[in-house]
PDB file of C-alpha atoms and ligand atoms in Angstrom:
ATOM      1  CA  MET A   1      -0.030   0.017   0.027  1.00  0.00           C
ATOM      2  CA  ASN A   2       2.301   2.612  -1.129  1.00  0.00           C
ATOM      3  CA  THR A   3       0.221   5.002  -2.674  1.00  0.00           C
ATOM      4  CA  ASN A   4       2.154   8.207  -1.765  1.00  0.00           C
ATOM      5  CA  ASP A   5       4.719   7.417  -5.014  1.00  0.00           C
ATOM      6  CA  LYS A   6       1.813   8.435  -7.378  1.00  0.00           C
ATOM      7  CA  ILE A   7       1.273  12.165  -6.218  1.00  0.00           C
ATOM      8  CA  HIS A   8       1.616  14.447  -9.558  1.00  0.00           C
ATOM      9  CA  LEU A   9       3.438  17.461  -9.311  1.00  0.00           C
ATOM     10  CA  VAL A  10       1.355  18.697 -12.137  1.00  0.00           C
ATOM     11  CA  ASP A  11      -1.410  19.412  -9.794  1.00  0.00           C
ATOM     12  CA  ILE A  12       0.241  21.794  -8.236  1.00  0.00           C
ATOM     13  CA  PRO A  13       0.426  24.910 -10.479  1.00  0.00           C
ATOM     14  CA  MET A  14       2.608  27.085  -8.359  1.00  0.00           C
ATOM     15  CA  GLY A  15       5.247  24.717  -7.599  1.00  0.00           C
ATOM     16  CA  GLY A  16       8.532  23.939  -9.442  1.00  0.00           C
ATOM     17  CA  ASN A  17       8.040  24.640 -13.213  1.00  0.00           C
ATOM     18  CA  GLY A  18       4.789  26.276 -12.571  1.00  0.00           C
ATOM     19  CA  GLY A  19       6.687  29.042 -10.903  1.00  0.00           C
ATOM     20  CA  LEU A  20       9.264  29.647 -13.719  1.00  0.00           C
ATOM     21  CA  LEU A  21       6.281  29.416 -16.257  1.00  0.00           C
ATOM     22  CA  TRP A  22       4.455  32.189 -13.988  1.00  0.00           C
ATOM     23  CA  ASN A  23       7.332  34.382 -14.101  1.00  0.00           C
ATOM     24  CA  ARG A  24       7.821  33.881 -17.691  1.00  0.00           C
ATOM     25  CA  LEU A  25       4.579  34.772 -18.599  1.00  0.00           C
ATOM     26  CA  HIS A  26       4.454  37.611 -15.805  1.00  0.00           C
ATOM     27  CA  ASP A  27       7.615  39.127 -17.491  1.00  0.00           C
ATOM     28  CA  GLU A  28       6.290  39.021 -21.113  1.00  0.00           C
ATOM     29  CA  ARG A  29       3.021  40.345 -20.112  1.00  0.00           C
ATOM     30  CA  GLU A  30       4.899  43.205 -18.690  1.00  0.00           C
ATOM     31  CA  SER A  31       7.150  43.957 -21.150  1.00  0.00           C
ATOM     32  CA  VAL A  32       3.734  44.019 -23.669  1.00  0.00           C
ATOM     33  CA  CYS A  33       1.970  46.385 -21.313  1.00  0.00           C
ATOM     34  CA  GLU A  34       5.005  48.894 -21.657  1.00  0.00           C
ATOM     35  CA  ALA A  35       5.128  48.455 -25.491  1.00  0.00           C
ATOM     36  CA  ILE A  36       1.522  49.152 -25.720  1.00  0.00           C
ATOM     37  CA  VAL A  37       2.021  52.390 -23.333  1.00  0.00           C
ATOM     38  CA  LYS A  38       5.156  53.640 -25.270  1.00  0.00           C
ATOM     39  CA  SER A  39       3.607  52.906 -29.080  1.00  0.00           C
ATOM     40  CA  SER A  40       0.184  54.704 -27.989  1.00  0.00           C
ATOM     41  CA  GLN A  41       2.220  57.690 -26.708  1.00  0.00           C
ATOM     42  CA  SER A  42       4.359  57.905 -29.971  1.00  0.00           C
ATOM     43  CA  MET A  43       0.854  57.524 -32.085  1.00  0.00           C
ATOM     44  CA  SER A  44      -0.648  60.864 -30.364  1.00  0.00           C
ATOM     45  CA  GLY A  45       2.825  62.375 -30.024  1.00  0.00           C
ATOM     46  CA  ALA A  46       4.663  62.443 -33.630  1.00  0.00           C
ATOM     47  CA  ASP A  47       2.444  64.700 -35.924  1.00  0.00           C
ATOM     48  CA  LEU A  48       4.939  64.271 -38.775  1.00  0.00           C
ATOM     49  CA  GLU A  49       4.158  60.341 -38.739  1.00  0.00           C
ATOM     50  CA  ALA A  50       0.474  60.883 -38.266  1.00  0.00           C
ATOM     51  CA  ASN A  51       0.399  62.627 -41.463  1.00  0.00           C
ATOM     52  CA  ARG A  52       1.148  59.545 -43.272  1.00  0.00           C
ATOM     53  CA  PRO A  53      -1.870  57.330 -43.181  1.00  0.00           C
ATOM     54  CA  SER A  54       0.590  54.286 -43.984  1.00  0.00           C
ATOM     55  CA  SER A  55       2.744  54.639 -41.070  1.00  0.00           C
ATOM     56  CA  ARG A  56      -0.435  55.180 -39.022  1.00  0.00           C
ATOM     57  CA  SER A  57      -2.008  52.112 -39.938  1.00  0.00           C
ATOM     58  CA  THR A  58       1.206  50.007 -39.245  1.00  0.00           C
ATOM     59  CA  LYS A  59       1.034  51.402 -35.612  1.00  0.00           C
ATOM     60  CA  HIS A  60      -2.555  50.533 -35.255  1.00  0.00           C
ATOM     61  CA  TRP A  61      -1.961  47.196 -36.480  1.00  0.00           C
ATOM     62  CA  ARG A  62       1.014  46.907 -33.897  1.00  0.00           C
ATOM     63  CA  GLN A  63      -1.086  47.954 -31.222  1.00  0.00           C
ATOM     64  CA  ALA A  64      -3.804  45.566 -32.338  1.00  0.00           C
ATOM     65  CA  LEU A  65      -1.173  42.793 -32.262  1.00  0.00           C
ATOM     66  CA  LEU A  66      -0.030  43.890 -28.694  1.00  0.00           C
ATOM     67  CA  GLN A  67      -3.388  43.824 -27.323  1.00  0.00           C
ATOM     68  CA  GLU A  68      -3.840  40.151 -28.719  1.00  0.00           C
ATOM     69  CA  ARG A  69      -0.736  39.026 -26.862  1.00  0.00           C
ATOM     70  CA  LEU A  70      -1.922  40.547 -23.713  1.00  0.00           C
ATOM     71  CA  ARG A  71      -5.444  38.857 -23.834  1.00  0.00           C
ATOM     72  CA  LYS A  72      -3.076  35.513 -24.634  1.00  0.00           C
ATOM     73  CA  LEU A  73      -1.019  36.212 -21.621  1.00  0.00           C
ATOM     74  CA  ASP A  74      -3.644  37.128 -19.629  1.00  0.00           C
ATOM     75  CA  ASN A  75      -5.760  34.051 -20.488  1.00  0.00           C
ATOM     76  CA  ALA A  76      -2.387  31.603 -19.685  1.00  0.00           C
ATOM     77  CA  LEU A  77      -2.270  33.310 -16.409  1.00  0.00           C
ATOM     78  CA  ASP A  78      -5.653  32.668 -15.336  1.00  0.00           C
ATOM     79  CA  ARG A  79      -5.360  28.873 -16.536  1.00  0.00           C
ATOM     80  CA  LEU A  80      -2.024  28.458 -15.013  1.00  0.00           C
ATOM     81  CA  MET A  81      -4.119  29.485 -11.399  1.00  0.00           C
ATOM     82  CA  SER A  82      -7.041  27.710 -12.365  1.00  0.00           C
ATOM     83  CA  GLY A  83      -4.933  24.423 -12.896  1.00  0.00           C
ATOM     84  CA  SER A  84      -5.987  23.876 -16.734  1.00  0.00           C
ATOM     85  CA  TYR A  85      -2.600  25.289 -18.120  1.00  0.00           C
ATOM     86  CA  GLY A  86      -1.106  23.276 -21.009  1.00  0.00           C
ATOM     87  CA  HIS A  87      -4.535  21.845 -21.986  1.00  0.00           C
ATOM     88  CA  CYS A  88      -6.280  22.792 -25.642  1.00  0.00           C
ATOM     89  CA  SER A  89      -9.159  25.230 -24.819  1.00  0.00           C
ATOM     90  CA  LYS A  90     -11.388  23.728 -27.547  1.00  0.00           C
ATOM     91  CA  CYS A  91     -10.639  19.923 -26.896  1.00  0.00           C
ATOM     92  CA  GLY A  92      -9.075  19.958 -23.635  1.00  0.00           C
ATOM     93  CA  GLN A  93      -6.152  17.773 -24.996  1.00  0.00           C
ATOM     94  CA  TRP A  94      -2.332  18.189 -23.610  1.00  0.00           C
ATOM     95  CA  ILE A  95      -0.921  20.873 -25.740  1.00  0.00           C
ATOM     96  CA  GLY A  96       2.482  19.316 -26.010  1.00  0.00           C
ATOM     97  CA  ASP A  97       5.609  20.285 -24.212  1.00  0.00           C
ATOM     98  CA  ALA A  98       7.421  21.525 -27.701  1.00  0.00           C
ATOM     99  CA  LEU A  99       4.596  24.029 -28.856  1.00  0.00           C
ATOM    100  CA  LEU A 100       4.309  25.425 -24.897  1.00  0.00           C
ATOM    101  CA  GLU A 101       8.270  25.622 -24.955  1.00  0.00           C
ATOM    102  CA  PHE A 102       7.781  27.622 -28.300  1.00  0.00           C
ATOM    103  CA  ASP A 103       5.090  29.847 -27.043  1.00  0.00           C
ATOM    104  CA  ALA A 104       4.393  29.754 -23.100  1.00  0.00           C
ATOM    105  CA  ALA A 105       1.124  31.362 -23.816  1.00  0.00           C
ATOM    106  CA  GLU A 106      -0.380  29.066 -26.112  1.00  0.00           C
ATOM    107  CA  ALA A 107      -3.751  27.903 -25.533  1.00  0.00           C
ATOM    108  CA  ILE A 108      -4.723  25.762 -28.569  1.00  0.00           C
ATOM    109  CA  CYS A 109      -3.411  22.157 -29.645  1.00  0.00           C
ATOM    110  CA  LEU A 110      -1.905  21.778 -32.966  1.00  0.00           C
ATOM    111  CA  GLY A 111      -4.624  19.886 -34.255  1.00  0.00           C
ATOM    112  CA  CYS A 112      -7.360  22.891 -33.357  1.00  0.00           C
ATOM    113  CA  SER A 113      -5.165  25.710 -34.599  1.00  0.00           C
ATOM    114  CA  GLU A 114      -4.921  24.175 -37.935  1.00  0.00           C
ATOM    115  CA  LEU A 115      -8.594  23.373 -38.010  1.00  0.00           C
ATOM    116  CA  GLY A 116      -9.320  26.834 -37.278  1.00  0.00           C
ATOM    117  CA  HIS A 117      -7.573  28.571 -40.182  1.00  0.00           C
TER     118      HIS A 117
HETATM  119 ZN1   ZN B 201      -7.074  21.029 -29.518  1.00  0.00          ZN
END
């Protein structure tokens, strides 16, 4: 009767790897926030550039991309806390270490993201 051996560390989101992940996601979230603030400041500040529609749309596009990234990071932090981190938000399957290593905020497995495009 040695059931103690079967405790899964995965069940403790903030311990071990979970803490590293938390830091990684949190650090990136902070730099994305900074980038959003910076790019919105330069958007209202530089009137020379504001007169050029092409550069303005590039900035809007960049802002949208940053906002999207921020949402994804927030979502990953939420899931890390609730313990569902690493599982596909569509089918519930394990996303996979390789994909999570590539993008720690990934919320959808390869199969579902291919279906979605
Ligand atoms: Zn999936």
